Amino acid sequence: MRPLPLRRYITWLNEHGYAPEPVLLTSGISLASLDDPQFLIATADYFQIVGKLLDLAKDDGIGLDIGMAREVSDFRIMGYAAMTCRTIRESVEDIWYHYGDALGMMSKISITMRDDESMSLLIESVNPSPRIHRFTVEETLSILLKVGTQVAGTRPKFDSIELSYADPGYGERYRELFQCPVKFGKPLCRVIINAQWLDSPLATADAELHQIYRSNLVQLKHMIDHVEATTTRLRNVLNRNLGQVPTLEQAATALGTSPRSLRRSLQQEGENFRNVVDQFRLKQALDGLQSGQHSAKQLAQLSGFDDTNAFRRAFKKWTGMTVHEAQLQQHASAPPKLGH
């Protein structure tokens, strides 16, 4: 997927005094790469970043706030394609459902039922944990409200919201934000919404522009669906060899290419072999720290270091703190404030 949502997450981190680089680097992502239109992020990395965001926030309801901060322009060409549809219903069925997952939406919105007065919008989200699932649904609901208002020019008319998870303890925030009854513990996540609002014509509808945007969307999704970034493939090789970091030559053999081709492919993605390896090692060290049960020697082994002192020096360079300082922060249940 394209990493479009990460910009909003970075804004949240900056506003709350956290440096975004360490959160991104544990997933092998740099701030510069987010400005590269060819850069793609693996869904597993996206989930990891959301998990770290929730850990820092200590407020699982931030999905509501982050969703309300999204703009149509955040979705780039998909947002423009949605705006040039004839109706909101058409934008949901023809644009958001088919292209949302490739362009920054970790859930699908589909219209499952219709009568003369209301429609049911089903929100489907497949996530690795209930906590991230709830974040994704909250973000989707808020985007529907915020972006729906921007595109249609009028606020969506929610009749009711049903959610498949229990009340997280701040259910009243949902009711205040969406101005409708909200029911938790239901079989599915869905929104019952006013049919007239969904079928009202959009002032920005433009058939000619829409065809151009949609054609570009088709090409973009095809590229995303059929290209696996070399950086992602290299991380997979590293994951398969935990504790044993391969050389450039060994990694190239595992990927079925030559060292020269591997270097060139990584360079085209704005990366190099040493940087990807360091990012991977840092991730392993931070994951080991979270357990609170590993010594510096064990953390070094997890990160692929034979020499504990070399690991200590590398960790200080990566994070700006010693291993002992990071262990003390972890023991105190405070998230490490990493450096460069």
Tab-separated table of C-alpha atoms in Angstrom:
chain	number	residue	atom	x	y	z
A	1	MET	CA	0.000	0.000	0.000
A	2	ARG	CA	1.027	3.624	-0.366
A	3	PRO	CA	1.923	5.151	3.016
A	4	LEU	CA	-0.472	8.104	2.763
A	5	PRO	CA	-1.886	7.800	6.333
A	6	LEU	CA	1.569	8.012	7.882
A	7	ARG	CA	1.753	11.757	7.320
A	8	ARG	CA	-1.154	12.257	9.723
A	9	TYR	CA	0.454	9.936	12.246
A	10	ILE	CA	3.681	11.934	12.023
A	11	THR	CA	1.725	15.140	12.626
A	12	TRP	CA	0.235	13.582	15.775
A	13	LEU	CA	3.678	12.478	17.002
A	14	ASN	CA	5.139	15.959	16.431
A	15	GLU	CA	2.225	17.667	18.169
A	16	HIS	CA	2.706	15.443	21.230
A	17	GLY	CA	6.461	15.875	21.485
A	18	TYR	CA	7.600	12.579	19.987
A	19	ALA	CA	10.213	12.281	17.267
A	20	PRO	CA	8.646	10.278	14.405
A	21	GLU	CA	11.904	8.948	12.936
A	22	PRO	CA	12.477	6.161	15.519
A	23	VAL	CA	8.888	4.937	15.179
A	24	LEU	CA	9.256	4.779	11.406
A	25	LEU	CA	12.772	3.378	11.361
A	26	THR	CA	11.806	0.300	13.338
A	27	SER	CA	9.758	-0.577	10.248
A	28	GLY	CA	12.511	0.424	7.842
A	29	ILE	CA	10.840	3.667	6.730
A	30	SER	CA	12.427	7.100	6.546
A	31	LEU	CA	10.651	10.464	6.442
A	32	ALA	CA	12.190	11.134	3.034
A	33	SER	CA	10.704	7.943	1.596
A	34	LEU	CA	7.174	9.189	2.361
A	35	ASP	CA	7.609	11.882	-0.295
A	36	ASP	CA	8.571	9.306	-2.924
A	37	PRO	CA	5.506	8.531	-5.106
A	38	GLN	CA	6.956	5.089	-5.869
A	39	PHE	CA	7.445	4.099	-2.234
A	40	LEU	CA	5.220	1.319	-0.891
A	41	ILE	CA	4.802	0.029	2.657
A	42	ALA	CA	4.031	-3.546	3.643
A	43	THR	CA	0.784	-3.914	5.596
A	44	ALA	CA	2.707	-5.644	8.411
A	45	ASP	CA	4.864	-2.509	8.788
A	46	TYR	CA	1.751	-0.336	8.790
A	47	PHE	CA	0.245	-2.400	11.626
A	48	GLN	CA	3.489	-2.180	13.573
A	49	ILE	CA	3.549	1.615	13.292
A	50	VAL	CA	-0.082	1.874	14.428
A	51	GLY	CA	0.723	-0.347	17.415
A	52	LYS	CA	3.614	1.902	18.431
A	53	LEU	CA	1.419	4.977	17.929
A	54	LEU	CA	-1.179	3.531	20.307
A	55	ASP	CA	1.544	2.646	22.820
A	56	LEU	CA	2.767	6.226	22.846
A	57	ALA	CA	-0.703	7.752	22.918
A	58	LYS	CA	-1.976	5.689	25.833
A	59	ASP	CA	-5.368	6.654	24.414
A	60	ASP	CA	-6.873	4.076	22.091
A	61	GLY	CA	-9.467	6.620	20.946
A	62	ILE	CA	-6.950	8.595	18.901
A	63	GLY	CA	-8.308	6.873	15.780
A	64	LEU	CA	-11.316	9.185	16.051
A	65	ASP	CA	-9.101	12.279	16.281
A	66	ILE	CA	-6.710	11.255	13.514
A	67	GLY	CA	-9.585	10.388	11.170
A	68	MET	CA	-11.130	13.807	11.737
A	69	ALA	CA	-7.817	15.405	10.790
A	70	ARG	CA	-7.794	13.774	7.339
A	71	GLU	CA	-8.513	15.838	4.232
A	72	VAL	CA	-9.671	14.863	0.742
A	73	SER	CA	-6.267	15.968	-0.563
A	74	ASP	CA	-4.564	13.415	1.738
A	75	PHE	CA	-5.850	10.679	-0.560
A	76	ARG	CA	-4.370	12.321	-3.643
A	77	ILE	CA	-5.734	10.903	-6.876
A	78	MET	CA	-8.275	8.665	-5.123
A	79	GLY	CA	-9.746	11.705	-3.373
A	80	TYR	CA	-9.987	13.592	-6.654
A	81	ALA	CA	-11.590	10.597	-8.364
A	82	ALA	CA	-14.166	10.428	-5.555
A	83	MET	CA	-14.953	14.138	-5.852
A	84	THR	CA	-15.644	13.881	-9.587
A	85	CYS	CA	-18.162	11.030	-9.204
A	86	ARG	CA	-21.842	11.808	-9.715
A	87	THR	CA	-22.869	10.911	-6.139
A	88	ILE	CA	-21.359	9.816	-2.827
A	89	ARG	CA	-22.837	6.364	-3.384
A	90	GLU	CA	-20.955	6.077	-6.656
A	91	SER	CA	-17.720	7.195	-5.002
A	92	VAL	CA	-18.137	4.515	-2.304
A	93	GLU	CA	-19.007	1.711	-4.722
A	94	ASP	CA	-16.691	2.627	-7.573
A	95	ILE	CA	-13.689	4.273	-5.863
A	96	TRP	CA	-13.298	3.705	-2.114
A	97	TYR	CA	-14.264	0.021	-2.220
A	98	HIS	CA	-11.953	-0.939	-5.097
A	99	TYR	CA	-8.934	1.296	-4.482
A	100	GLY	CA	-8.964	2.297	-0.818
A	101	ASP	CA	-6.851	-0.599	0.483
A	102	ALA	CA	-4.013	0.176	-1.930
A	103	LEU	CA	-4.045	3.893	-1.187
A	104	GLY	CA	-4.100	4.175	2.567
A	105	MET	CA	-7.381	2.730	3.873
A	106	MET	CA	-6.994	-0.409	5.980
A	107	SER	CA	-10.698	-1.211	5.715
A	108	LYS	CA	-13.278	-1.617	2.973
A	109	ILE	CA	-16.593	0.250	2.877
A	110	SER	CA	-19.381	-1.433	0.930
A	111	ILE	CA	-23.105	-0.800	0.561
A	112	THR	CA	-24.885	-3.982	1.629
A	113	MET	CA	-28.559	-3.024	1.806
A	114	ARG	CA	-30.844	-0.330	0.483
A	115	ASP	CA	-34.392	0.817	0.926
A	116	ASP	CA	-36.157	4.081	0.172
A	117	GLU	CA	-34.868	5.884	3.265
A	118	SER	CA	-31.569	4.379	4.366
A	119	MET	CA	-28.546	2.370	3.333
A	120	SER	CA	-26.223	0.096	5.288
A	121	LEU	CA	-22.486	0.715	4.872
A	122	LEU	CA	-20.477	-2.308	5.974
A	123	ILE	CA	-16.963	-1.638	7.304
A	124	GLU	CA	-14.676	-4.650	6.894
A	125	SER	CA	-11.277	-4.620	8.545
A	126	VAL	CA	-8.830	-7.511	8.871
A	127	ASN	CA	-6.184	-6.585	11.446
A	128	PRO	CA	-3.743	-8.515	13.640
A	129	SER	CA	-5.261	-7.479	16.972
A	130	PRO	CA	-8.580	-6.214	18.386
A	131	ARG	CA	-6.868	-2.996	19.405
A	132	ILE	CA	-5.658	-2.154	15.890
A	133	HIS	CA	-8.981	-3.312	14.429
A	134	ARG	CA	-10.792	-0.794	16.636
A	135	PHE	CA	-8.345	1.970	15.645
A	136	THR	CA	-8.921	1.221	11.953
A	137	VAL	CA	-12.715	1.261	12.300
A	138	GLU	CA	-12.627	4.498	14.312
A	139	GLU	CA	-10.396	6.139	11.733
A	140	THR	CA	-12.683	4.952	8.905
A	141	LEU	CA	-15.822	6.276	10.610
A	142	SER	CA	-14.198	9.661	11.195
A	143	ILE	CA	-12.950	9.817	7.602
A	144	LEU	CA	-16.455	9.040	6.384
A	145	LEU	CA	-17.719	11.962	8.444
A	146	LYS	CA	-14.947	14.444	7.634
A	147	VAL	CA	-14.209	13.618	3.993
A	148	GLY	CA	-17.878	12.888	3.290
A	149	THR	CA	-18.728	16.398	4.450
A	150	GLN	CA	-15.980	17.898	2.283
A	151	VAL	CA	-16.976	15.995	-0.837
A	152	ALA	CA	-20.760	16.353	-0.498
A	153	GLY	CA	-20.760	19.832	1.015
A	154	THR	CA	-23.169	18.668	3.726
A	155	ARG	CA	-22.657	16.519	6.817
A	156	PRO	CA	-23.474	12.793	6.446
A	157	LYS	CA	-26.751	11.857	8.110
A	158	PHE	CA	-25.989	8.828	10.291
A	159	ASP	CA	-29.094	7.026	11.546
A	160	SER	CA	-27.110	4.612	13.735
A	161	ILE	CA	-23.734	2.885	14.081
A	162	GLU	CA	-23.205	-0.760	15.048
A	163	LEU	CA	-19.755	-1.992	16.099
A	164	SER	CA	-18.448	-5.528	16.537
A	165	TYR	CA	-16.364	-4.718	19.624
A	166	ALA	CA	-17.292	-3.852	23.195
A	167	ASP	CA	-17.588	-0.270	24.385
A	168	PRO	CA	-13.927	0.744	24.863
A	169	GLY	CA	-14.870	3.004	27.750
A	170	TYR	CA	-15.358	6.176	25.760
A	171	GLY	CA	-18.552	5.319	23.890
A	172	GLU	CA	-19.947	8.767	24.592
A	173	ARG	CA	-17.235	10.260	22.356
A	174	TYR	CA	-18.714	8.290	19.449
A	175	ARG	CA	-22.223	9.578	20.148
A	176	GLU	CA	-21.096	13.185	20.440
A	177	LEU	CA	-19.008	13.022	17.263
A	178	PHE	CA	-21.417	11.140	14.998
A	179	GLN	CA	-24.637	12.488	16.560
A	180	CYS	CA	-26.520	9.198	16.409
A	181	PRO	CA	-27.145	6.051	18.499
A	182	VAL	CA	-24.035	3.823	18.733
A	183	LYS	CA	-24.380	0.149	19.662
A	184	PHE	CA	-21.416	-2.011	20.667
A	185	GLY	CA	-20.990	-5.793	20.700
A	186	LYS	CA	-22.822	-6.369	17.411
A	187	PRO	CA	-21.923	-9.057	14.816
A	188	LEU	CA	-20.618	-6.545	12.247
A	189	CYS	CA	-19.358	-2.992	11.951
A	190	ARG	CA	-21.818	-0.971	9.913
A	191	VAL	CA	-23.343	2.468	9.531
A	192	ILE	CA	-27.000	3.035	8.722
A	193	ILE	CA	-26.983	6.231	6.719
A	194	ASN	CA	-29.534	8.445	5.024
A	195	ALA	CA	-30.079	7.297	1.416
A	196	GLN	CA	-30.936	10.772	0.164
A	197	TRP	CA	-27.565	12.085	1.360
A	198	LEU	CA	-25.731	9.242	-0.397
A	199	ASP	CA	-27.621	9.783	-3.654
A	200	SER	CA	-27.476	13.557	-3.753
A	201	PRO	CA	-25.523	14.879	-6.788
A	202	LEU	CA	-22.025	16.230	-6.186
A	203	ALA	CA	-21.294	19.805	-7.212
A	204	THR	CA	-17.772	18.732	-8.221
A	205	ALA	CA	-18.936	15.920	-10.541
A	206	ASP	CA	-17.035	15.925	-13.828
A	207	ALA	CA	-17.291	12.903	-16.124
A	208	GLU	CA	-14.237	13.806	-18.214
A	209	LEU	CA	-11.938	14.409	-15.246
A	210	HIS	CA	-13.331	11.356	-13.492
A	211	GLN	CA	-12.361	9.126	-16.401
A	212	ILE	CA	-8.800	10.483	-16.301
A	213	TYR	CA	-8.480	10.009	-12.544
A	214	ARG	CA	-10.012	6.547	-12.627
A	215	SER	CA	-7.720	5.430	-15.445
A	216	ASN	CA	-4.709	6.539	-13.404
A	217	LEU	CA	-6.090	4.729	-10.365
A	218	VAL	CA	-6.384	1.488	-12.320
A	219	GLN	CA	-2.749	1.754	-13.424
A	220	LEU	CA	-1.562	2.643	-9.914
A	221	LYS	CA	-3.392	-0.251	-8.277
A	222	HIS	CA	-2.054	-2.658	-10.890
A	223	MET	CA	1.478	-1.479	-10.106
A	224	ILE	CA	0.939	-1.846	-6.346
A	225	ASP	CA	-0.605	-5.287	-6.707
A	226	HIS	CA	2.216	-6.632	-8.878
A	227	VAL	CA	5.345	-5.016	-7.485
A	228	GLU	CA	7.066	-6.241	-4.354
A	229	ALA	CA	9.680	-3.743	-3.236
A	230	THR	CA	13.226	-5.081	-2.970
A	231	THR	CA	13.500	-3.508	0.491
A	232	THR	CA	10.461	-5.501	1.666
A	233	ARG	CA	11.852	-8.715	0.169
A	234	LEU	CA	15.199	-8.101	1.856
A	235	ARG	CA	13.489	-7.596	5.234
A	236	ASN	CA	11.738	-10.929	4.704
A	237	VAL	CA	15.141	-12.586	4.203
A	238	LEU	CA	16.389	-11.002	7.431
A	239	ASN	CA	13.283	-12.174	9.282
A	240	ARG	CA	13.881	-15.738	8.133
A	241	ASN	CA	17.409	-15.658	9.559
A	242	LEU	CA	16.855	-14.158	13.007
A	243	GLY	CA	20.103	-13.852	14.932
A	244	GLN	CA	22.200	-14.378	11.795
A	245	VAL	CA	22.508	-11.341	9.541
A	246	PRO	CA	23.513	-12.415	6.009
A	247	THR	CA	26.192	-10.688	3.971
A	248	LEU	CA	25.238	-8.756	0.861
A	249	GLU	CA	26.298	-11.731	-1.243
A	250	GLN	CA	24.258	-14.190	0.838
A	251	ALA	CA	21.183	-11.923	0.728
A	252	ALA	CA	21.489	-11.539	-3.053
A	253	THR	CA	21.653	-15.330	-3.447
A	254	ALA	CA	18.542	-15.738	-1.255
A	255	LEU	CA	16.727	-13.211	-3.461
A	256	GLY	CA	17.854	-14.879	-6.675
A	257	THR	CA	19.867	-11.918	-7.909
A	258	SER	CA	23.439	-10.616	-7.986
A	259	PRO	CA	24.985	-8.336	-5.342
A	260	ARG	CA	25.306	-5.603	-7.969
A	261	SER	CA	21.624	-5.867	-8.956
A	262	LEU	CA	20.579	-5.892	-5.305
A	263	ARG	CA	22.566	-2.720	-4.628
A	264	ARG	CA	21.054	-1.027	-7.674
A	265	SER	CA	17.469	-2.037	-6.782
A	266	LEU	CA	17.874	-0.774	-3.218
A	267	GLN	CA	19.370	2.480	-4.486
A	268	GLN	CA	16.361	3.003	-6.767
A	269	GLU	CA	14.175	2.731	-3.647
A	270	GLY	CA	16.337	5.261	-1.785
A	271	GLU	CA	17.968	2.593	0.395
A	272	ASN	CA	21.226	0.699	0.776
A	273	PHE	CA	22.035	-2.714	2.210
A	274	ARG	CA	23.741	-1.467	5.386
A	275	ASN	CA	20.872	0.876	6.245
A	276	VAL	CA	18.237	-1.858	5.829
A	277	VAL	CA	20.294	-4.198	8.012
A	278	ASP	CA	20.750	-1.536	10.697
A	279	GLN	CA	17.037	-0.773	10.694
A	280	PHE	CA	16.294	-4.471	11.067
A	281	ARG	CA	18.785	-4.851	13.912
A	282	LEU	CA	17.325	-1.845	15.694
A	283	LYS	CA	13.840	-3.302	15.383
A	284	GLN	CA	15.001	-6.605	16.872
A	285	ALA	CA	16.687	-4.811	19.766
A	286	LEU	CA	13.637	-2.670	20.534
A	287	ASP	CA	11.314	-5.658	20.349
A	288	GLY	CA	13.599	-7.509	22.754
A	289	LEU	CA	13.652	-4.534	25.103
A	290	GLN	CA	9.863	-4.513	25.311
A	291	SER	CA	9.855	-7.946	26.911
A	292	GLY	CA	11.978	-6.565	29.755
A	293	GLN	CA	13.640	-9.972	30.156
A	294	HIS	CA	16.752	-9.800	27.960
A	295	SER	CA	20.305	-8.921	28.948
A	296	ALA	CA	22.522	-6.800	26.702
A	297	LYS	CA	24.204	-9.998	25.496
A	298	GLN	CA	20.851	-11.554	24.577
A	299	LEU	CA	19.746	-8.348	22.825
A	300	ALA	CA	22.995	-8.412	20.853
A	301	GLN	CA	22.325	-11.989	19.767
A	302	LEU	CA	18.744	-11.142	18.762
A	303	SER	CA	20.105	-8.297	16.654
A	304	GLY	CA	22.676	-10.473	14.899
A	305	PHE	CA	25.781	-9.239	16.764
A	306	ASP	CA	28.520	-11.653	17.858
A	307	ASP	CA	30.203	-8.927	19.916
A	308	THR	CA	28.163	-7.392	22.758
A	309	ASN	CA	30.358	-4.289	22.884
A	310	ALA	CA	29.820	-3.700	19.158
A	311	PHE	CA	26.074	-3.962	19.786
A	312	ARG	CA	26.290	-1.445	22.650
A	313	ARG	CA	28.093	1.053	20.409
A	314	ALA	CA	25.602	0.561	17.572
A	315	PHE	CA	22.609	0.908	19.910
A	316	LYS	CA	23.972	4.196	21.302
A	317	LYS	CA	24.482	5.473	17.753
A	318	TRP	CA	20.956	4.467	16.682
A	319	THR	CA	19.033	5.701	19.718
A	320	GLY	CA	21.199	8.268	21.492
A	321	MET	CA	21.074	6.258	24.728
A	322	THR	CA	22.891	3.323	26.224
A	323	VAL	CA	21.334	-0.131	26.446
A	324	HIS	CA	21.179	0.255	30.237
A	325	GLU	CA	19.339	3.589	29.972
A	326	ALA	CA	16.824	2.062	27.572
A	327	GLN	CA	16.302	-0.885	29.923
A	328	LEU	CA	15.640	1.485	32.828
A	329	GLN	CA	13.071	3.411	30.779
A	330	GLN	CA	11.391	0.192	29.724
A	331	HIS	CA	11.328	-1.002	33.326
A	332	ALA	CA	9.660	2.278	34.310
A	333	SER	CA	6.988	1.651	31.630
A	334	ALA	CA	7.980	4.790	29.769
A	335	PRO	CA	8.431	4.613	25.977
A	336	PRO	CA	12.069	5.183	24.990
A	337	LYS	CA	12.574	8.690	23.587
A	338	LEU	CA	14.954	7.699	20.835
A	339	GLY	CA	17.385	10.000	19.186
A	340	HIS	CA	18.595	9.979	15.630
